mmCIF file of C-alpha atoms and ligand atoms in Angstrom:
data_model
loop_
_atom_site.group_PDB
_atom_site.id
_atom_site.type_symbol
_atom_site.label_atom_id
_atom_site.label_comp_id
_atom_site.label_asym_id
_atom_site.label_seq_id
_atom_site.Cartn_x
_atom_site.Cartn_y
_atom_site.Cartn_z
ATOM 1 C CA MET O 1 -21.270 1.111 -3.082
ATOM 2 C CA ARG O 2 -18.920 2.497 -5.757
ATOM 3 C CA ARG O 3 -17.086 0.570 -8.439
ATOM 4 C CA ILE O 4 -14.067 1.127 -10.597
ATOM 5 C CA ASP O 5 -13.423 -0.937 -13.734
ATOM 6 C CA PHE O 6 -9.698 -0.955 -13.983
ATOM 7 C CA HIS O 7 -8.289 -1.870 -17.419
ATOM 8 C CA ILE O 8 -4.689 -2.150 -18.471
ATOM 9 C CA GLU O 9 -2.889 -4.135 -21.137
ATOM 10 C CA ALA O 10 -1.929 -6.795 -18.604
ATOM 11 C CA GLY O 11 -5.551 -7.444 -17.598
ATOM 12 C CA GLU O 12 -8.498 -5.975 -15.782
ATOM 13 C CA SER O 13 -9.730 -5.714 -12.232
ATOM 14 C CA LEU O 14 -13.077 -4.848 -10.762
ATOM 15 C CA ILE O 15 -12.738 -2.760 -7.610
ATOM 16 C CA VAL O 16 -15.810 -2.474 -5.416
ATOM 17 C CA VAL O 17 -15.685 0.014 -2.553
ATOM 18 C CA GLY O 18 -18.357 -0.505 0.087
ATOM 19 C CA GLU O 19 -19.102 -4.128 -0.843
ATOM 20 C CA SER O 20 -19.194 -6.572 2.047
ATOM 21 C CA LEU O 21 -17.185 -9.682 2.811
ATOM 22 C CA SER O 22 -20.380 -11.756 2.879
ATOM 23 C CA GLU O 23 -20.890 -11.015 -0.842
ATOM 24 C CA ALA O 24 -17.398 -12.218 -1.832
ATOM 25 C CA VAL O 25 -18.831 -15.568 -2.877
ATOM 26 C CA ASN O 26 -20.518 -13.840 -5.835
ATOM 27 C CA TYR O 27 -17.195 -12.672 -7.256
ATOM 28 C CA LEU O 28 -15.282 -15.962 -7.156
ATOM 29 C CA LYS O 29 -13.995 -17.408 -10.421
ATOM 30 C CA GLY O 30 -12.367 -20.754 -11.174
ATOM 31 C CA GLU O 31 -13.283 -24.260 -10.109
ATOM 32 C CA ASN O 32 -12.235 -24.472 -6.497
ATOM 33 C CA THR O 33 -11.302 -21.657 -4.191
ATOM 34 C CA PHE O 34 -8.560 -21.512 -1.591
ATOM 35 C CA ILE O 35 -8.470 -18.679 0.906
ATOM 36 C CA ILE O 36 -5.272 -17.129 2.251
ATOM 37 C CA THR O 37 -5.713 -15.015 5.362
ATOM 38 C CA ASP O 38 -3.879 -14.217 8.575
ATOM 39 C CA ASN O 39 -4.666 -15.390 12.083
ATOM 40 C CA ASN O 40 -6.141 -12.038 13.243
ATOM 41 C CA VAL O 41 -8.506 -11.675 10.304
ATOM 42 C CA SER O 42 -9.488 -15.316 10.548
ATOM 43 C CA ARG O 43 -10.289 -14.947 14.264
ATOM 44 C CA LEU O 44 -12.412 -11.837 13.701
ATOM 45 C CA TYR O 45 -14.137 -12.686 10.431
ATOM 46 C CA GLY O 46 -13.553 -16.393 9.701
ATOM 47 C CA SER O 47 -17.220 -17.220 10.271
ATOM 48 C CA GLN O 48 -18.166 -14.911 7.362
ATOM 49 C CA PHE O 49 -15.683 -16.373 4.867
ATOM 50 C CA PRO O 50 -17.060 -18.085 1.758
ATOM 51 C CA GLU O 51 -16.997 -21.885 1.854
ATOM 52 C CA ALA O 52 -13.412 -22.855 0.900
ATOM 53 C CA THR O 53 -10.187 -24.386 2.178
ATOM 54 C CA VAL O 54 -8.518 -21.759 4.358
ATOM 55 C CA PHE O 55 -4.748 -21.327 4.757
ATOM 56 C CA GLU O 56 -3.778 -19.091 7.663
ATOM 57 C CA ILE O 57 -0.444 -17.285 7.912
ATOM 58 C CA ASP O 58 0.924 -15.489 10.963
ATOM 59 C CA ALA O 59 -0.157 -11.844 10.978
ATOM 60 C CA GLY O 60 2.542 -9.284 10.274
ATOM 61 C CA GLU O 61 5.421 -8.320 8.048
ATOM 62 C CA SER O 62 7.555 -11.261 9.209
ATOM 63 C CA SER O 63 5.374 -13.543 7.069
ATOM 64 C CA LYS O 64 6.478 -11.794 3.884
ATOM 65 C CA THR O 65 9.154 -14.339 2.997
ATOM 66 C CA LEU O 66 9.757 -16.720 0.112
ATOM 67 C CA GLY O 67 9.586 -19.512 2.706
ATOM 68 C CA VAL O 68 5.925 -18.696 3.428
ATOM 69 C CA VAL O 69 5.193 -18.512 -0.322
ATOM 70 C CA ASP O 70 6.838 -21.909 -0.820
ATOM 71 C CA GLU O 71 4.878 -23.376 2.093
ATOM 72 C CA LEU O 72 1.588 -22.089 0.653
ATOM 73 C CA CYS O 73 2.381 -23.524 -2.796
ATOM 74 C CA HIS O 74 3.177 -26.829 -1.107
ATOM 75 C CA ARG O 75 -0.115 -26.823 0.795
ATOM 76 C CA LEU O 76 -2.035 -25.948 -2.386
ATOM 77 C CA SER O 77 -0.461 -28.945 -4.158
ATOM 78 C CA GLU O 78 -1.237 -31.206 -1.203
ATOM 79 C CA ARG O 79 -4.892 -30.144 -1.283
ATOM 80 C CA GLY O 80 -5.182 -30.843 -5.000
ATOM 81 C CA ALA O 81 -5.142 -27.288 -6.341
ATOM 82 C CA ASP O 82 -4.504 -27.031 -10.076
ATOM 83 C CA ARG O 83 -4.251 -24.311 -12.714
ATOM 84 C CA HIS O 84 -8.044 -23.808 -12.645
ATOM 85 C CA SER O 85 -8.101 -23.119 -8.910
ATOM 86 C CA PHE O 86 -8.736 -19.635 -7.557
ATOM 87 C CA LEU O 87 -7.028 -17.870 -4.652
ATOM 88 C CA LEU O 88 -8.911 -15.421 -2.459
ATOM 89 C CA GLY O 89 -6.748 -13.284 -0.183
ATOM 90 C CA ILE O 90 -8.693 -11.893 2.784
ATOM 91 C CA GLY O 91 -6.578 -9.470 4.763
ATOM 92 C CA GLY O 92 -4.340 -6.453 4.698
ATOM 93 C CA GLY O 93 -1.323 -5.627 2.567
ATOM 94 C CA VAL O 94 0.712 -8.569 3.830
ATOM 95 C CA VAL O 95 -1.956 -11.106 2.851
ATOM 96 C CA CYS O 96 -2.558 -9.344 -0.490
ATOM 97 C CA ASP O 97 1.157 -9.171 -1.382
ATOM 98 C CA ILE O 98 1.655 -12.843 -0.540
ATOM 99 C CA THR O 99 -1.562 -14.055 -2.192
ATOM 100 C CA GLY O 100 -0.709 -12.154 -5.373
ATOM 101 C CA LEU O 101 2.780 -13.651 -5.454
ATOM 102 C CA VAL O 102 1.510 -17.188 -4.855
ATOM 103 C CA ALA O 103 -1.135 -16.653 -7.562
ATOM 104 C CA SER O 104 1.501 -15.575 -10.053
ATOM 105 C CA LEU O 105 3.887 -18.455 -9.271
ATOM 106 C CA PHE O 106 1.703 -21.489 -8.548
ATOM 107 C CA MET O 107 1.320 -23.571 -11.745
ATOM 108 C CA ARG O 108 2.834 -20.534 -13.563
ATOM 109 C CA GLY O 109 -0.174 -18.458 -12.585
ATOM 110 C CA ILE O 110 -3.742 -18.934 -11.346
ATOM 111 C CA GLY O 111 -6.621 -16.506 -10.821
ATOM 112 C CA HIS O 112 -6.951 -14.503 -7.651
ATOM 113 C CA GLY O 113 -8.997 -11.797 -5.942
ATOM 114 C CA PHE O 114 -8.948 -9.891 -2.657
ATOM 115 C CA VAL O 115 -11.175 -8.849 0.182
ATOM 116 C CA SER O 116 -9.076 -5.983 1.424
ATOM 117 C CA THR O 117 -9.433 -5.503 5.179
ATOM 118 C CA THR O 118 -7.096 -2.687 6.225
ATOM 119 C CA LEU O 119 -7.276 0.951 5.189
ATOM 120 C CA LEU O 120 -3.743 0.723 3.852
ATOM 121 C CA SER O 121 -4.518 -2.211 1.621
ATOM 122 C CA GLN O 122 -7.802 -0.649 0.469
ATOM 123 C CA VAL O 123 -6.219 2.599 -0.664
ATOM 124 C CA ASP O 124 -2.998 1.094 -1.893
ATOM 125 C CA ALA O 125 -1.661 -2.443 -1.455
ATOM 126 C CA SER O 126 -4.522 -4.465 -2.902
ATOM 127 C CA VAL O 127 -4.817 -2.402 -6.070
ATOM 128 C CA GLY O 128 -2.302 -2.078 -8.870
ATOM 129 C CA GLY O 129 -0.998 -5.606 -9.269
ATOM 130 C CA LYS O 130 2.289 -5.391 -7.368
ATOM 131 C CA THR O 131 3.046 -8.531 -5.389
ATOM 132 C CA GLY O 132 6.045 -9.078 -3.180
ATOM 133 C CA VAL O 133 7.963 -10.445 -0.250
ATOM 134 C CA ASN O 134 11.011 -9.151 1.576
ATOM 135 C CA SER O 135 14.538 -10.477 1.433
ATOM 136 C CA GLY O 136 16.619 -9.949 4.555
ATOM 137 C CA PHE O 137 16.329 -6.283 5.407
ATOM 138 C CA TYR O 138 15.146 -5.265 1.960
ATOM 139 C CA LYS O 139 11.447 -4.619 1.375
ATOM 140 C CA ASN O 140 9.499 -6.169 -1.479
ATOM 141 C CA VAL O 141 12.593 -6.987 -3.527
ATOM 142 C CA ILE O 142 11.138 -10.304 -4.677
ATOM 143 C CA GLY O 143 7.883 -9.844 -6.530
ATOM 144 C CA THR O 144 5.864 -9.788 -9.699
ATOM 145 C CA PHE O 145 3.162 -7.723 -11.363
ATOM 146 C CA ARG O 146 -0.168 -9.553 -11.460
ATOM 147 C CA LEU O 147 -3.643 -8.036 -11.327
ATOM 148 C CA PRO O 148 -6.317 -9.533 -9.068
ATOM 149 C CA SER O 149 -9.582 -10.080 -10.936
ATOM 150 C CA PHE O 150 -11.449 -8.226 -8.191
ATOM 151 C CA VAL O 151 -10.816 -6.223 -5.054
ATOM 152 C CA ILE O 152 -13.577 -5.845 -2.470
ATOM 153 C CA CYS O 153 -13.024 -2.976 -0.027
ATOM 154 C CA ASP O 154 -15.345 -3.700 2.893
ATOM 155 C CA ILE O 155 -15.345 -0.363 4.752
ATOM 156 C CA SER O 156 -17.167 -1.798 7.774
ATOM 157 C CA MET O 157 -14.181 -4.065 8.516
ATOM 158 C CA LEU O 158 -12.061 -0.979 9.245
ATOM 159 C CA LYS O 159 -13.897 -0.560 12.567
ATOM 160 C CA THR O 160 -11.907 -3.411 14.137
ATOM 161 C CA LEU O 161 -8.498 -2.208 12.982
ATOM 162 C CA PRO O 162 -6.032 -1.321 15.743
ATOM 163 C CA GLU O 163 -5.539 2.464 15.908
ATOM 164 C CA SER O 164 -1.920 2.357 14.713
ATOM 165 C CA GLU O 165 -2.889 0.317 11.640
ATOM 166 C CA TYR O 166 -5.753 2.677 10.882
ATOM 167 C CA VAL O 167 -3.473 5.731 11.089
ATOM 168 C CA SER O 168 -0.964 3.882 8.926
ATOM 169 C CA GLY O 169 -3.623 3.624 6.196
ATOM 170 C CA LEU O 170 -4.359 7.323 6.515
ATOM 171 C CA GLY O 171 -0.692 7.873 5.612
ATOM 172 C CA GLU O 172 -1.187 6.347 2.153
ATOM 173 C CA LEU O 173 -4.461 8.252 1.736
ATOM 174 C CA ILE O 174 -2.680 11.532 2.473
ATOM 175 C CA LYS O 175 0.113 10.525 0.097
ATOM 176 C CA SER O 176 -2.309 10.041 -2.816
ATOM 177 C CA ALA O 177 -3.891 13.404 -2.146
ATOM 178 C CA ALA O 178 -0.514 15.116 -1.722
ATOM 179 C CA ILE O 179 0.796 13.971 -5.103
ATOM 180 C CA ALA O 180 -2.337 14.316 -7.203
ATOM 181 C CA ASP O 181 -5.427 15.865 -5.644
ATOM 182 C CA ARG O 182 -5.299 19.148 -3.769
ATOM 183 C CA ASP O 183 -9.088 19.126 -3.163
ATOM 184 C CA LEU O 184 -8.953 15.678 -1.580
ATOM 185 C CA PHE O 185 -6.056 16.820 0.612
ATOM 186 C CA PHE O 186 -8.036 19.736 2.012
ATOM 187 C CA GLU O 187 -11.147 17.582 2.358
ATOM 188 C CA ILE O 188 -9.121 15.241 4.582
ATOM 189 C CA ALA O 189 -7.708 18.203 6.525
ATOM 190 C CA GLY O 190 -11.216 19.609 7.020
ATOM 191 C CA ASN O 191 -12.763 16.359 8.242
ATOM 192 C CA ILE O 192 -10.207 15.018 10.679
ATOM 193 C CA ASP O 193 -12.738 14.299 13.443
ATOM 194 C CA ARG O 194 -15.062 12.284 11.205
ATOM 195 C CA ILE O 195 -12.099 10.438 9.741
ATOM 196 C CA MET O 196 -10.617 9.645 13.148
ATOM 197 C CA ASN O 197 -14.060 8.399 14.235
ATOM 198 C CA ARG O 198 -14.044 6.072 11.207
ATOM 199 C CA ASP O 199 -17.234 7.489 9.764
ATOM 200 C CA THR O 200 -18.202 4.954 7.090
ATOM 201 C CA ASP O 201 -19.673 7.459 4.601
ATOM 202 C CA ILE O 202 -16.658 9.707 4.468
ATOM 203 C CA LEU O 203 -14.272 6.768 4.422
ATOM 204 C CA GLU O 204 -16.086 5.155 1.507
ATOM 205 C CA ARG O 205 -15.828 8.384 -0.462
ATOM 206 C CA MET O 206 -12.169 8.932 0.364
ATOM 207 C CA VAL O 207 -11.088 5.360 -0.312
ATOM 208 C CA TYR O 208 -12.877 5.623 -3.663
ATOM 209 C CA GLN O 209 -11.251 8.972 -4.556
ATOM 210 C CA SER O 210 -7.847 7.740 -3.558
ATOM 211 C CA LEU O 211 -8.331 4.609 -5.674
ATOM 212 C CA ARG O 212 -9.306 6.760 -8.654
ATOM 213 C CA ILE O 213 -5.891 8.402 -8.328
ATOM 214 C CA LYS O 214 -4.029 5.127 -8.000
ATOM 215 C CA THR O 215 -5.836 3.365 -10.849
ATOM 216 C CA SER O 216 -5.463 6.249 -13.277
ATOM 217 C CA VAL O 217 -1.721 6.435 -12.547
ATOM 218 C CA VAL O 218 -1.299 2.663 -12.907
ATOM 219 C CA GLU O 219 -3.396 2.589 -16.089
ATOM 220 C CA GLU O 220 -0.887 4.994 -17.569
ATOM 221 C CA ASP O 221 2.211 3.186 -16.330
ATOM 222 C CA PHE O 222 1.685 -0.376 -15.052
ATOM 223 C CA THR O 223 5.346 -1.384 -14.786
ATOM 224 C CA GLU O 224 6.543 1.822 -13.107
ATOM 225 C CA ARG O 225 8.736 3.335 -15.791
ATOM 226 C CA GLY O 226 7.313 6.837 -15.430
ATOM 227 C CA VAL O 227 4.350 8.439 -13.686
ATOM 228 C CA ARG O 228 3.743 5.466 -11.328
ATOM 229 C CA ARG O 229 6.973 6.402 -9.579
ATOM 230 C CA LEU O 230 5.110 9.360 -8.097
ATOM 231 C CA LEU O 231 3.169 6.925 -5.905
ATOM 232 C CA ASN O 232 6.482 6.320 -4.135
ATOM 233 C CA PHE O 233 6.377 9.788 -2.597
ATOM 234 C CA GLY O 234 7.696 9.387 0.955
ATOM 235 C CA HIS O 235 8.747 5.802 0.314
ATOM 236 C CA THR O 236 12.500 6.151 -0.263
ATOM 237 C CA PHE O 237 13.015 7.244 3.342
ATOM 238 C CA GLY O 238 9.804 5.560 4.473
ATOM 239 C CA HIS O 239 10.915 2.034 3.556
ATOM 240 C CA ALA O 240 14.244 2.541 5.295
ATOM 241 C CA ILE O 241 12.562 3.938 8.441
ATOM 242 C CA GLU O 242 10.034 1.089 8.386
ATOM 243 C CA MET O 243 12.784 -1.548 8.325
ATOM 244 C CA LEU O 244 14.846 0.144 11.032
ATOM 245 C CA GLY O 245 12.067 1.333 13.267
ATOM 246 C CA ASP O 246 9.682 -1.630 13.156
ATOM 247 C CA MET O 247 6.907 0.874 12.429
ATOM 248 C CA PRO O 248 3.665 0.267 10.457
ATOM 249 C CA HIS O 249 4.217 0.997 6.757
ATOM 250 C CA GLY O 250 2.000 4.080 6.409
ATOM 251 C CA MET O 251 3.429 5.709 9.539
ATOM 252 C CA ALA O 252 6.933 5.273 8.172
ATOM 253 C CA VAL O 253 5.696 6.713 4.852
ATOM 254 C CA MET O 254 4.373 9.779 6.718
ATOM 255 C CA GLN O 255 7.852 10.263 8.232
ATOM 256 C CA GLY O 256 9.245 9.811 4.720
ATOM 257 C CA MET O 257 6.785 12.392 3.330
ATOM 258 C CA LEU O 258 7.863 14.889 5.965
ATOM 259 C CA LEU O 259 11.483 14.438 4.923
ATOM 260 C CA ALA O 260 10.754 14.477 1.196
ATOM 261 C CA SER O 261 8.588 17.590 1.447
ATOM 262 C CA ARG O 262 11.147 19.351 3.586
ATOM 263 C CA TRP O 263 13.792 18.526 0.991
ATOM 264 C CA SER O 264 11.396 19.727 -1.738
ATOM 265 C CA MET O 265 11.105 23.052 0.080
ATOM 266 C CA LEU O 266 14.890 23.345 0.546
ATOM 267 C CA ARG O 267 15.370 22.739 -3.193
ATOM 268 C CA GLY O 268 12.899 25.511 -3.968
ATOM 269 C CA TYR O 269 10.208 23.242 -5.426
ATOM 270 C CA LEU O 270 7.602 23.523 -2.662
ATOM 271 C CA SER O 271 6.334 26.657 -0.963
ATOM 272 C CA GLU O 272 6.788 26.959 2.764
ATOM 273 C CA SER O 273 3.005 27.320 3.236
ATOM 274 C CA ASP O 274 2.272 24.031 1.430
ATOM 275 C CA TYR O 275 5.036 22.334 3.418
ATOM 276 C CA ARG O 276 3.376 23.559 6.625
ATOM 277 C CA GLU O 277 -0.069 22.322 5.470
ATOM 278 C CA LEU O 278 1.325 18.830 4.906
ATOM 279 C CA LYS O 279 3.258 18.861 8.165
ATOM 280 C CA SER O 280 0.250 19.964 10.179
ATOM 281 C CA LEU O 281 -2.033 17.318 8.634
ATOM 282 C CA ILE O 282 0.517 14.601 9.400
ATOM 283 C CA GLU O 283 0.937 15.923 12.939
ATOM 284 C CA ALA O 284 -2.860 15.885 13.334
ATOM 285 C CA MET O 285 -2.618 12.121 12.787
ATOM 286 C CA GLY O 286 -0.532 11.961 15.968
ATOM 287 C CA ILE O 287 2.796 11.629 14.125
ATOM 288 C CA THR O 288 5.766 13.427 15.655
ATOM 289 C CA PRO O 289 8.392 14.254 13.055
ATOM 290 C CA MET O 290 11.653 12.364 13.622
ATOM 291 C CA THR O 291 14.701 14.538 13.994
ATOM 292 C CA ILE O 292 17.226 11.855 14.867
ATOM 293 C CA PHE O 293 17.717 9.047 12.406
ATOM 294 C CA PRO O 294 18.967 5.644 13.370
ATOM 295 C CA GLY O 295 22.364 4.626 11.982
ATOM 296 C CA GLY O 296 21.971 2.587 8.839
ATOM 297 C CA LEU O 297 19.246 4.763 7.280
ATOM 298 C CA ILE O 298 21.425 5.740 4.323
ATOM 299 C CA GLU O 299 22.620 2.176 3.890
ATOM 300 C CA LEU O 300 19.021 1.017 3.628
ATOM 301 C CA VAL O 301 18.157 3.831 1.224
ATOM 302 C CA ARG O 302 21.047 2.577 -0.916
ATOM 303 C CA GLY O 303 19.406 -0.839 -0.949
ATOM 304 C CA ASP O 304 16.096 0.611 -2.125
ATOM 305 C CA LYS O 305 15.011 -1.224 -5.252
ATOM 306 C CA LYS O 306 14.162 2.025 -7.030
ATOM 307 C CA LYS O 307 17.875 2.799 -7.194
ATOM 308 C CA SER O 308 19.846 2.712 -10.411
ATOM 309 C CA GLY O 309 23.611 2.479 -9.849
ATOM 310 C CA THR O 310 24.656 5.224 -7.490
ATOM 311 C CA ASN O 311 21.421 7.158 -7.948
ATOM 312 C CA VAL O 312 17.822 6.827 -6.904
ATOM 313 C CA ASN O 313 14.557 8.084 -8.358
ATOM 314 C CA PHE O 314 13.326 10.439 -5.669
ATOM 315 C CA VAL O 315 9.841 11.959 -5.581
ATOM 316 C CA PHE O 316 9.601 15.644 -4.706
ATOM 317 C CA LEU O 317 6.489 17.760 -4.187
ATOM 318 C CA GLU O 318 6.031 20.868 -6.302
ATOM 319 C CA GLY O 319 2.872 21.839 -4.442
ATOM 320 C CA ILE O 320 0.076 20.001 -2.667
ATOM 321 C CA GLY O 321 -1.471 17.935 -5.436
ATOM 322 C CA LYS O 322 1.597 17.993 -7.696
ATOM 323 C CA ALA O 323 4.727 15.829 -7.602
ATOM 324 C CA LYS O 324 7.729 15.072 -9.776
ATOM 325 C CA SER O 325 10.361 12.365 -9.829
ATOM 326 C CA GLU O 326 14.022 13.260 -10.188
ATOM 327 C CA ILE O 327 17.221 11.251 -10.160
ATOM 328 C CA VAL O 328 19.368 12.149 -7.157
ATOM 329 C CA SER O 329 22.681 10.733 -6.003
ATOM 330 C CA PHE O 330 23.218 8.975 -2.687
ATOM 331 C CA ASP O 331 25.722 11.704 -1.835
ATOM 332 C CA GLU O 332 22.941 14.299 -2.151
ATOM 333 C CA ILE O 333 20.668 12.200 0.080
ATOM 334 C CA ASP O 334 23.502 11.808 2.584
ATOM 335 C CA ALA O 335 24.075 15.554 2.626
ATOM 336 C CA PHE O 336 20.361 16.275 3.099
ATOM 337 C CA VAL O 337 19.962 13.835 6.004
ATOM 338 C CA SER O 338 23.155 15.105 7.656
ATOM 339 C CA SER O 339 21.881 18.670 7.369
ATOM 340 C CA ILE O 340 18.816 17.979 9.517
ATOM 341 C CA GLU O 341 20.280 15.764 12.227
HETATM 342 N N1 NAD A 1 1.600 -4.180 -3.332
HETATM 343 C C1 NAD A 1 1.550 -2.877 -3.137
HETATM 344 O O1 NAD A 1 1.329 -2.082 -4.050
HETATM 345 C C2 NAD A 1 1.718 -2.354 -1.731
HETATM 346 C C3 NAD A 1 1.475 -1.005 -1.466
HETATM 347 C C4 NAD A 1 1.584 -0.544 -0.151
HETATM 348 C C5 NAD A 1 1.949 -1.430 0.852
HETATM 349 N N2 NAD A 1 2.193 -2.730 0.565
HETATM 350 C C6 NAD A 1 2.560 -3.682 1.624
HETATM 351 O O2 NAD A 1 1.465 -3.812 2.505
HETATM 352 C C7 NAD A 1 1.960 -4.242 3.771
HETATM 353 C C8 NAD A 1 1.269 -3.491 4.882
HETATM 354 O O3 NAD A 1 -0.102 -3.703 4.780
HETATM 355 P P1 NAD A 1 -1.076 -3.465 6.029
HETATM 356 O O4 NAD A 1 -0.755 -2.169 6.627
HETATM 357 O O5 NAD A 1 -2.433 -3.749 5.571
HETATM 358 O O6 NAD A 1 -0.533 -4.518 7.094
HETATM 359 P P2 NAD A 1 -0.994 -5.986 7.524
HETATM 360 O O7 NAD A 1 -1.488 -6.764 6.385
HETATM 361 O O8 NAD A 1 0.149 -6.543 8.305
HETATM 362 O O9 NAD A 1 -2.217 -5.697 8.514
HETATM 363 C C9 NAD A 1 -1.973 -4.977 9.686
HETATM 364 C C10 NAD A 1 -2.529 -5.691 10.915
HETATM 365 O O10 NAD A 1 -3.941 -5.550 10.934
HETATM 366 C C11 NAD A 1 -4.557 -6.823 11.107
HETATM 367 N N3 NAD A 1 -5.840 -6.716 10.421
HETATM 368 C C12 NAD A 1 -6.095 -6.790 9.089
HETATM 369 N N4 NAD A 1 -7.377 -6.498 8.840
HETATM 370 C C13 NAD A 1 -7.972 -6.271 10.043
HETATM 371 C C14 NAD A 1 -9.291 -5.878 10.447
HETATM 372 N N5 NAD A 1 -10.251 -5.633 9.553
HETATM 373 N N6 NAD A 1 -9.521 -5.738 11.773
HETATM 374 C C15 NAD A 1 -8.549 -5.940 12.690
HETATM 375 N N7 NAD A 1 -7.277 -6.277 12.372
HETATM 376 C C16 NAD A 1 -7.000 -6.427 11.054
HETATM 377 C C17 NAD A 1 -3.577 -7.797 10.530
HETATM 378 O O11 NAD A 1 -3.762 -9.082 11.054
HETATM 379 C C18 NAD A 1 -2.251 -7.186 10.958
HETATM 380 O O12 NAD A 1 -1.957 -7.548 12.277
HETATM 381 C C19 NAD A 1 3.448 -4.022 3.763
HETATM 382 O O13 NAD A 1 4.082 -5.266 3.672
HETATM 383 C C20 NAD A 1 3.690 -3.209 2.502
HETATM 384 O O14 NAD A 1 4.947 -3.477 1.905
HETATM 385 C C21 NAD A 1 2.083 -3.210 -0.700
#
């Protein structure tokens, strides 16, 4: 088991990688606990949940709406929750994003923690304090920043993840390595078989290393005014592809990384050999690069919340392990996408 004490001005979080769901009871704070989970996680692991009132949402991105948040706040009120109550989200990124948002809105804010159950939420969604739901076609445009008091990453729960969700999580793991840790990147590339076989030891180490990257970036820039933007590598196109293609988040991010790294190479920032390393690792995950983009991609990129006016902060790679953010215009993005179709 490995732990990270994550401190920022807005609060602190204890992250425990390799801890198990059955120990979650020892981390709970507050007077009475309410659990938010989804129907898949509840079916698989409900018998191991700590004693608490459980609210189940439908699994999947379609639950990330203000309506679901409102419904959960209503149910909390009905069951007598107050400002001393504690929310425990047990699930993947969807459950974590919703639980965090409910925790920051209910009674103007109550305590919360997570048992993170997907690879994607372990390496990314559950850590860093971003909460959010979607609005129409636009991803995560309604949200807050609020740190969970703890995040338990139970590696053994990854064994039951559907393959596509597992690979989706690997996308965010590769992203962290690509922007900040060349050694981690080549460790992933050199251990593909063990990773694909979900070897617990290597996964625990990689989730931990990837979280070290994320927490150190967020410690420096909690509200995403600077270096935290680098974590969005692959996300400008990735979010748009995710919304259009109904694809798991991390897979869409891998498509986005392929595009962003190709653009980085065309702009002279990234060497062709590093571009090929990234492309071959992503292809080894079973991802086929898209060459035809559905109509509406640019329109969705324009709706990306990282835009400012007619520009967007776009993350380019300067090498494996090194990224930079630059303001680009939508016309430049348009021209790039048109050039590869
Ligand atoms: N807040 C952030 O910083 C942040 C960062 C990245 C992504 N996200 C968000 O995270 C979401 C995606 O998260 P996700 O990929 O975890 O998706 P998810 O929460 O929808 O989980 C994927 C699927 O796996 C199932 N599942 C969860 N744990 C399981 C387990 N242990 N065994 C078997 N099945 C299990 C779920 O029921 C669901 O069907 C997106 O909405 C994305 O916007 C947020």
